[in-house]
XYZ file of C-alpha atoms in Angstrom:
475
model
C -13.146 3.984 -22.255
C -13.319 7.404 -20.596
C -10.115 9.436 -20.451
C -8.596 11.760 -17.853
C -5.654 14.048 -18.667
C -3.380 15.639 -16.061
C -2.115 19.047 -17.254
C 0.063 21.756 -15.689
C 3.377 23.537 -15.544
C 6.577 21.670 -14.557
C 7.140 20.582 -10.971
C 3.590 21.087 -9.675
C 3.060 17.395 -8.851
C 1.437 15.969 -11.984
C 3.487 12.757 -11.996
C 2.944 12.319 -8.248
C -0.812 12.564 -8.814
C -0.524 10.065 -11.678
C 1.336 7.649 -9.376
C -1.222 8.168 -6.615
C -4.040 7.022 -8.898
C -2.006 4.019 -10.019
C -0.782 3.204 -6.490
C 2.683 2.706 -7.957
C 5.708 4.683 -9.157
C 5.388 4.274 -12.889
C 6.058 7.958 -13.503
C 9.410 9.357 -12.390
C 9.070 12.254 -9.958
C 11.782 14.820 -9.289
C 12.325 18.331 -7.987
C 13.948 19.074 -11.342
C 11.512 20.905 -13.610
C 10.739 19.152 -16.866
C 11.353 15.563 -15.704
C 8.335 14.355 -17.707
C 8.624 15.014 -21.442
C 6.391 12.487 -23.180
C 2.775 11.619 -22.452
C 2.456 8.583 -20.178
C -0.781 6.601 -20.204
C -2.114 3.853 -17.999
C -5.407 2.410 -16.786
C -6.997 3.015 -13.412
C -10.167 1.567 -11.965
C -13.017 3.499 -10.356
C -16.165 1.737 -9.173
C -15.013 -1.405 -10.982
C -14.651 0.323 -14.375
C -11.401 1.010 -16.209
C -10.428 4.534 -17.234
C -7.459 5.864 -19.184
C -5.215 8.279 -17.275
C -2.573 10.462 -18.963
C 0.414 12.191 -17.368
C 1.607 14.975 -19.655
C 4.815 16.973 -19.774
C 5.120 20.244 -17.893
C 4.019 23.193 -20.022
C 6.390 26.132 -19.867
C 7.361 28.972 -22.164
C 11.113 29.057 -22.830
C 12.971 31.768 -24.756
C 16.316 30.001 -24.729
C 17.059 28.774 -28.245
C 18.295 25.307 -27.165
C 15.238 24.459 -25.081
C 12.506 26.438 -26.832
C 11.768 23.733 -29.422
C 11.625 20.957 -26.773
C 9.150 22.805 -24.547
C 7.061 23.846 -27.546
C 6.726 20.159 -28.494
C 5.844 19.237 -24.902
C 3.082 21.865 -24.861
C 1.659 20.708 -28.200
C 1.543 17.090 -27.030
C -0.058 18.016 -23.708
C -2.769 20.183 -25.288
C -3.481 17.478 -27.860
C -3.907 14.958 -25.046
C -6.207 17.374 -23.191
C -8.384 17.719 -26.291
C -8.969 13.949 -26.341
C -9.959 13.737 -22.667
C -13.360 13.512 -20.988
C -11.975 15.338 -17.942
C -8.915 17.556 -17.427
C -7.157 17.819 -14.066
C -5.226 21.089 -14.108
C -2.580 20.971 -11.354
C -1.017 24.066 -9.790
C 1.454 24.654 -6.948
C -0.480 25.788 -3.875
C 2.630 27.083 -2.154
C 2.788 29.871 -4.741
C 0.298 32.648 -5.417
C -1.742 32.135 -8.630
C 0.594 32.727 -11.560
C -0.219 34.531 -14.797
C 1.199 31.555 -16.728
C -1.253 29.210 -14.976
C -4.196 31.519 -15.632
C -3.305 31.862 -19.312
C -2.945 28.110 -19.792
C -6.168 27.501 -17.861
C -8.083 29.866 -20.166
C -6.742 27.964 -23.185
C -8.022 24.694 -21.679
C -11.459 26.202 -20.971
C -11.834 26.858 -24.699
C -11.850 23.061 -25.253
C -15.302 22.896 -23.566
C -14.233 19.799 -21.610
C -14.974 19.334 -17.867
C -12.070 20.918 -16.003
C -10.941 20.566 -12.364
C -8.418 22.854 -10.687
C -6.200 20.751 -8.393
C -4.226 22.930 -5.977
C -1.364 20.735 -4.782
C 1.197 20.995 -1.946
C -1.294 22.217 0.677
C 0.187 19.989 3.359
C -1.912 20.949 6.392
C -5.090 22.722 7.458
C -3.385 26.093 7.758
C -1.941 25.898 4.240
C -5.367 24.875 2.896
C -6.549 28.394 3.673
C -4.578 29.480 0.593
C -7.235 27.830 -1.555
C -9.297 31.036 -1.402
C -6.732 32.907 -3.487
C -7.398 30.533 -6.400
C -10.989 31.697 -6.906
C -9.509 33.998 -9.556
C -9.644 31.009 -11.892
C -13.410 31.495 -11.894
C -14.626 27.912 -11.360
C -16.175 26.108 -8.397
C -14.414 22.791 -9.058
C -11.317 23.575 -6.957
C -9.653 20.837 -4.896
C -7.084 21.381 -2.160
C -4.729 18.411 -2.026
C -1.339 17.324 -0.790
C -0.283 14.382 -2.916
C 2.855 13.815 -0.835
C 0.896 13.695 2.434
C -2.189 12.134 0.836
C -4.659 14.866 1.784
C -7.782 15.559 -0.240
C -7.352 12.688 -2.681
C -10.569 10.893 -1.679
C -12.668 14.045 -2.300
C -11.036 14.507 -5.704
C -11.726 10.899 -6.644
C -15.381 11.176 -5.561
C -15.826 14.296 -7.705
C -14.321 12.507 -10.716
C -16.774 9.621 -10.280
C -19.643 12.113 -10.125
C -18.673 14.309 -13.101
C -17.945 11.311 -15.341
C -21.198 9.680 -14.206
C -19.409 6.447 -13.355
C -21.858 3.866 -12.069
C -20.754 0.949 -9.902
C -20.072 -2.144 -11.990
C -23.096 -4.438 -11.840
C -22.818 -8.199 -11.705
C -25.206 -10.956 -12.650
C -25.340 -13.453 -9.833
C -26.231 -17.122 -9.989
C -29.897 -16.543 -9.141
C -30.287 -14.052 -11.995
C -30.230 -10.990 -9.741
C -28.445 -7.988 -11.218
C -26.806 -5.685 -8.716
C -23.722 -3.708 -7.863
C -20.849 -5.324 -6.051
C -21.407 -2.892 -3.179
C -25.030 -4.033 -2.816
C -23.937 -7.658 -2.829
C -21.210 -6.975 -0.263
C -23.761 -5.352 2.047
C -25.964 -8.436 1.794
C -22.981 -10.508 2.909
C -22.052 -8.180 5.741
C -18.825 -7.184 3.952
C -18.752 -3.466 4.625
C -15.797 -2.088 2.663
C -13.754 0.133 4.962
C -13.913 3.512 3.211
C -11.413 4.991 5.671
C -8.791 2.769 4.084
C -9.221 4.170 0.588
C -6.344 6.556 1.311
C -2.911 5.801 2.644
C -2.137 6.036 6.327
C -0.679 9.287 7.650
C 2.142 7.250 9.163
C 3.630 3.774 8.826
C 3.859 2.180 12.263
C 6.567 -0.448 12.417
C 7.232 -2.657 15.441
C 10.691 -4.058 16.098
C 10.260 -7.519 17.627
C 12.631 -10.322 18.593
C 14.070 -12.183 21.559
C 16.304 -10.475 24.090
C 19.679 -9.118 23.007
C 19.326 -9.591 19.248
C 19.995 -5.888 18.665
C 16.534 -4.310 18.507
C 17.523 -1.136 20.367
C 20.682 -0.812 18.274
C 18.516 -1.135 15.177
C 16.183 1.652 16.352
C 19.186 3.918 16.946
C 20.584 3.074 13.493
C 17.235 3.847 11.838
C 16.979 7.163 13.657
C 20.638 8.044 13.202
C 20.928 8.900 16.908
C 21.170 7.201 20.295
C 17.492 7.241 21.255
C 17.165 3.790 22.804
C 19.478 2.522 25.553
C 21.759 -0.262 24.343
C 23.184 -2.662 26.898
C 24.695 -6.127 27.040
C 22.270 -6.805 29.896
C 19.308 -8.680 28.408
C 15.908 -7.077 28.985
C 17.001 -3.423 29.078
C 13.926 -2.324 27.105
C 10.683 -2.729 29.060
C 8.169 -0.137 27.777
C 7.764 0.117 23.989
C 9.732 3.132 22.698
C 8.442 4.911 19.621
C 10.176 7.492 17.456
C 9.233 9.025 14.095
C 10.891 10.624 11.085
C 10.020 11.259 7.436
C 11.415 9.152 4.624
C 10.380 9.466 0.958
C 7.425 11.631 2.001
C 6.156 9.047 4.497
C 6.136 9.398 8.276
C 7.805 6.296 9.675
C 7.169 5.493 13.321
C 9.330 2.754 14.850
C 8.447 1.018 18.082
C 11.196 -0.823 19.944
C 9.485 -3.535 21.969
C 10.719 -5.504 24.936
C 12.808 -8.546 24.084
C 10.821 -11.745 24.592
C 11.981 -14.804 26.552
C 10.728 -18.348 26.915
C 7.598 -18.479 29.093
C 9.365 -20.103 32.042
C 11.929 -17.290 32.185
C 9.467 -14.366 32.128
C 9.285 -12.855 35.590
C 8.428 -9.649 37.425
C 8.135 -6.510 35.317
C 8.849 -8.474 32.091
C 5.331 -9.952 32.317
C 4.046 -6.404 32.056
C 6.422 -5.779 29.148
C 5.082 -8.799 27.254
C 1.515 -7.607 27.785
C 2.417 -4.117 26.532
C 4.113 -5.603 23.451
C 1.034 -7.638 22.581
C -1.238 -4.610 23.033
C 1.008 -2.565 20.765
C 1.040 -5.220 18.041
C -2.718 -5.572 18.239
C -3.666 -1.893 18.280
C -0.879 0.143 16.727
C 1.492 -1.705 14.387
C 1.150 -2.097 10.610
C 4.463 -3.823 9.946
C 6.810 -5.917 12.089
C 10.581 -6.101 11.764
C 11.380 -9.612 12.983
C 14.984 -9.271 14.177
C 17.155 -12.410 14.154
C 20.745 -12.792 15.356
C 23.107 -13.924 12.575
C 25.950 -14.427 15.075
C 24.252 -17.457 16.647
C 22.015 -20.331 15.464
C 18.260 -19.794 15.323
C 16.213 -21.126 18.231
C 12.635 -22.237 18.739
C 11.763 -18.954 20.446
C 12.548 -17.091 17.218
C 9.811 -19.099 15.499
C 7.314 -18.444 18.295
C 7.969 -14.719 18.134
C 7.575 -14.865 14.335
C 4.120 -16.392 14.806
C 2.996 -13.068 16.351
C 3.185 -11.616 12.849
C 0.404 -13.952 11.719
C -1.527 -13.662 14.966
C -1.883 -9.896 14.524
C -2.040 -9.813 10.691
C 1.016 -7.613 10.181
C 3.230 -6.911 7.222
C 6.732 -8.245 7.872
C 10.404 -7.833 7.018
C 12.842 -10.404 8.424
C 15.928 -8.513 9.619
C 19.097 -10.588 9.912
C 21.247 -8.512 12.279
C 24.966 -8.889 13.105
C 25.675 -10.311 9.655
C 29.244 -8.977 9.888
C 29.910 -11.479 12.720
C 27.749 -14.276 11.319
C 28.251 -17.787 12.648
C 28.180 -19.254 9.128
C 27.685 -18.155 5.528
C 24.712 -15.890 4.872
C 23.167 -18.184 2.235
C 23.191 -21.064 4.723
C 21.559 -18.897 7.388
C 18.906 -17.781 4.883
C 18.246 -21.441 4.087
C 17.732 -22.103 7.814
C 15.305 -19.165 7.976
C 13.255 -20.491 5.050
C 13.024 -23.916 6.694
C 12.075 -22.615 10.140
C 9.792 -19.809 8.951
C 7.814 -21.568 6.217
C 4.733 -19.684 7.397
C 6.552 -16.429 6.516
C 7.823 -17.590 3.131
C 6.514 -14.361 1.581
C 8.668 -12.141 3.843
C 11.698 -10.323 2.381
C 15.010 -10.863 4.220
C 17.382 -7.933 4.756
C 20.875 -8.446 6.191
C 22.160 -5.588 8.356
C 24.672 -4.601 10.991
C 22.818 -2.221 13.310
C 26.002 -1.567 15.295
C 27.907 -0.444 12.179
C 24.797 1.018 10.486
C 25.256 -1.186 7.401
C 22.358 -1.743 4.948
C 19.992 0.502 6.957
C 18.944 2.314 3.776
C 18.008 -1.020 2.150
C 15.892 -1.831 5.200
C 14.017 1.488 4.968
C 13.314 0.807 1.286
C 12.044 -2.699 2.138
C 9.651 -1.209 4.712
C 8.244 1.249 2.157
C 7.788 -1.547 -0.387
C 5.944 -3.785 2.097
C 3.774 -0.842 3.137
C 2.803 -0.122 -0.489
C 1.821 -3.780 -0.908
C -0.018 -3.774 2.428
C -2.395 -0.965 1.378
C -2.838 -2.165 -2.216
C -6.420 -2.824 -3.273
C -6.641 -5.155 -6.254
C -8.949 -3.721 -8.933
C -12.146 -5.788 -8.863
C -11.976 -6.833 -12.503
C -8.340 -7.944 -12.173
C -9.051 -9.823 -8.944
C -11.922 -11.761 -10.492
C -9.920 -12.536 -13.627
C -7.057 -13.929 -11.535
C -9.314 -16.009 -9.275
C -11.509 -17.339 -12.079
C -8.504 -18.095 -14.311
C -6.989 -20.092 -11.448
C -10.318 -21.868 -10.932
C -10.621 -22.752 -14.630
C -7.091 -24.223 -14.676
C -7.627 -26.245 -11.508
C -11.327 -26.594 -10.602
C -12.249 -27.328 -7.002
C -12.852 -31.072 -6.481
C -16.549 -31.887 -6.397
C -18.197 -32.622 -3.070
C -20.207 -35.841 -3.020
C -20.558 -35.595 -6.776
C -21.788 -32.006 -6.653
C -19.879 -29.278 -8.542
C -18.276 -26.574 -6.395
C -18.277 -23.114 -8.019
C -16.722 -19.746 -7.284
C -19.081 -17.025 -8.545
C -16.934 -13.967 -7.893
C -14.399 -12.460 -5.506
C -14.084 -9.094 -3.791
C -11.371 -7.502 -1.684
C -13.281 -5.789 1.096
C -10.370 -4.671 3.251
C -6.707 -3.659 3.033
C -3.807 -3.666 5.515
C -3.692 -6.631 5.211
C -5.795 -7.681 2.204
C -9.001 -9.578 3.020
C -10.728 -11.307 0.120
C -14.132 -12.936 0.100
C -15.077 -15.687 -2.351
C -18.801 -16.053 -2.980
C -19.534 -19.721 -3.746
C -22.316 -22.235 -3.977
C -20.661 -24.586 -1.430
C -18.182 -22.577 0.662
C -17.531 -25.424 3.124
C -16.043 -27.466 0.278
C -13.155 -25.024 -0.092
C -10.206 -26.879 1.467
C -7.294 -24.928 3.008
C -4.940 -26.375 0.379
C -7.049 -24.828 -2.391
C -7.082 -21.487 -0.571
C -3.311 -21.709 -0.418
C -3.265 -22.366 -4.172
C -5.367 -19.237 -4.788
C -3.131 -17.171 -2.494
C -0.077 -18.342 -4.440
C -1.755 -17.255 -7.677
C -2.502 -13.828 -6.179
C 1.134 -13.477 -5.111
C 2.296 -14.508 -8.571
C 0.095 -11.865 -10.179
C 0.282 -8.972 -7.682
C 3.342 -9.615 -5.494
C 2.246 -8.821 -1.924
C 5.830 -9.182 -0.680
C 5.872 -9.216 3.108
C 2.077 -9.154 3.342
C -0.284 -11.858 4.658
C -3.390 -12.534 2.560
C -6.686 -13.513 4.183
C -9.366 -15.413 2.280
C -12.838 -16.385 3.442
C -15.489 -18.339 1.554
C -19.113 -17.190 1.653
C -22.429 -18.351 0.343
C -24.686 -15.732 -1.198
C -26.757 -14.198 1.573
C -24.414 -15.416 4.324
C -23.065 -12.647 6.517
C -19.473 -12.394 7.737
C -18.696 -13.615 11.227
C -15.604 -12.327 13.025
C -12.821 -14.838 13.189
C -13.778 -16.807 10.082
C -11.039 -15.374 7.862
C -8.623 -17.831 6.344
C -4.952 -17.043 5.873
C -1.969 -19.045 4.641
C -1.944 -22.255 6.633
C 1.100 -22.996 8.725
C 0.965 -26.735 8.090
């Protein structure tokens, strides 16, 4: 297995880069220098192949007697890890001019005669990227301007790693004996993997939906910490979607307060326009929906109909139980009612809040970030196939007219939300109940909290047709 080591001084973003590759937060990040002491290792997947990735401690010279021994040990461990690698990613802080300490450490690493990339981090916009020219003093051409926090430049860095390590796409043997890459097979099926989705979105667009007067505008104000949206006891105050943005945990969150929805027979005048605008927004702009329910009154059928918009537009979802401080009965009983009425959203997390009193707003923000991370997660191909084929071996698909039904392999060809294609010998024999079984296995293995999962079955050589995706059945 090929190895990549991340090396650099403290607080330059090494652990953030490590987490970016892993698409998780396994390494603790902090503004405090020296947060990482020991070497952390994990596996990542590029082009279907597993690689070892190491996050090393920040290398720094210390003269203070109490800390000198610790930082000397950290440096020894980091350099030892670098010597075992096939590629070294040397990370520096792009907001600072090139430092003598960085240059000295870089020269030491060059002596190892191992491929070496200079990763200039914290260049958060195009203007700051101009600073990259000052780093030519390092004397190499493999310089990459990135902003790990804002997810800039990561795709170019990953492509260069694939090239320098000569990583070839994993090749599969298909049922007819043809050997080919998964990408070639996907093209034959019309499954064009969306390369624009390899990186995270610049912003997380979250729609606030619910029936009239459940507290959507109050929730927007609580999230923003200011009175941005008009709050009134008069139902239907919000007509045009209102959107506001702020940064939270390095992510730009954009919230859209939509018009409250009524039963069809009660929609009149300008509210018809509002409903149309809400649907357009959900279809074209939203990634996640906050389905707001009123804990002060019993649930109604309209709540369920509004919840179905989440599935209709393939959105991530958090169920927000507002007014919990004036609930009409105990929270656990209300949650039980939600689970019974919203069986089709059984995967959605439930957060209780009081928008008026700004209670549990922080927990809601954290739930949104978690759903977003699951929404953009791409399951490594090898892990996806292991999960699907393990599930198939435990519970094979019932034969069709005495003929065996086989799953050859699976591929996730899209994120946000995840779309998975199963290549089979008899795709029409895959019943919705078996798809639901596979989806449950994927949730058990990978989580996908608050995220719908779409599965379609394909025969080798059959091209995708819009609208054929299969998601969790409502029945």
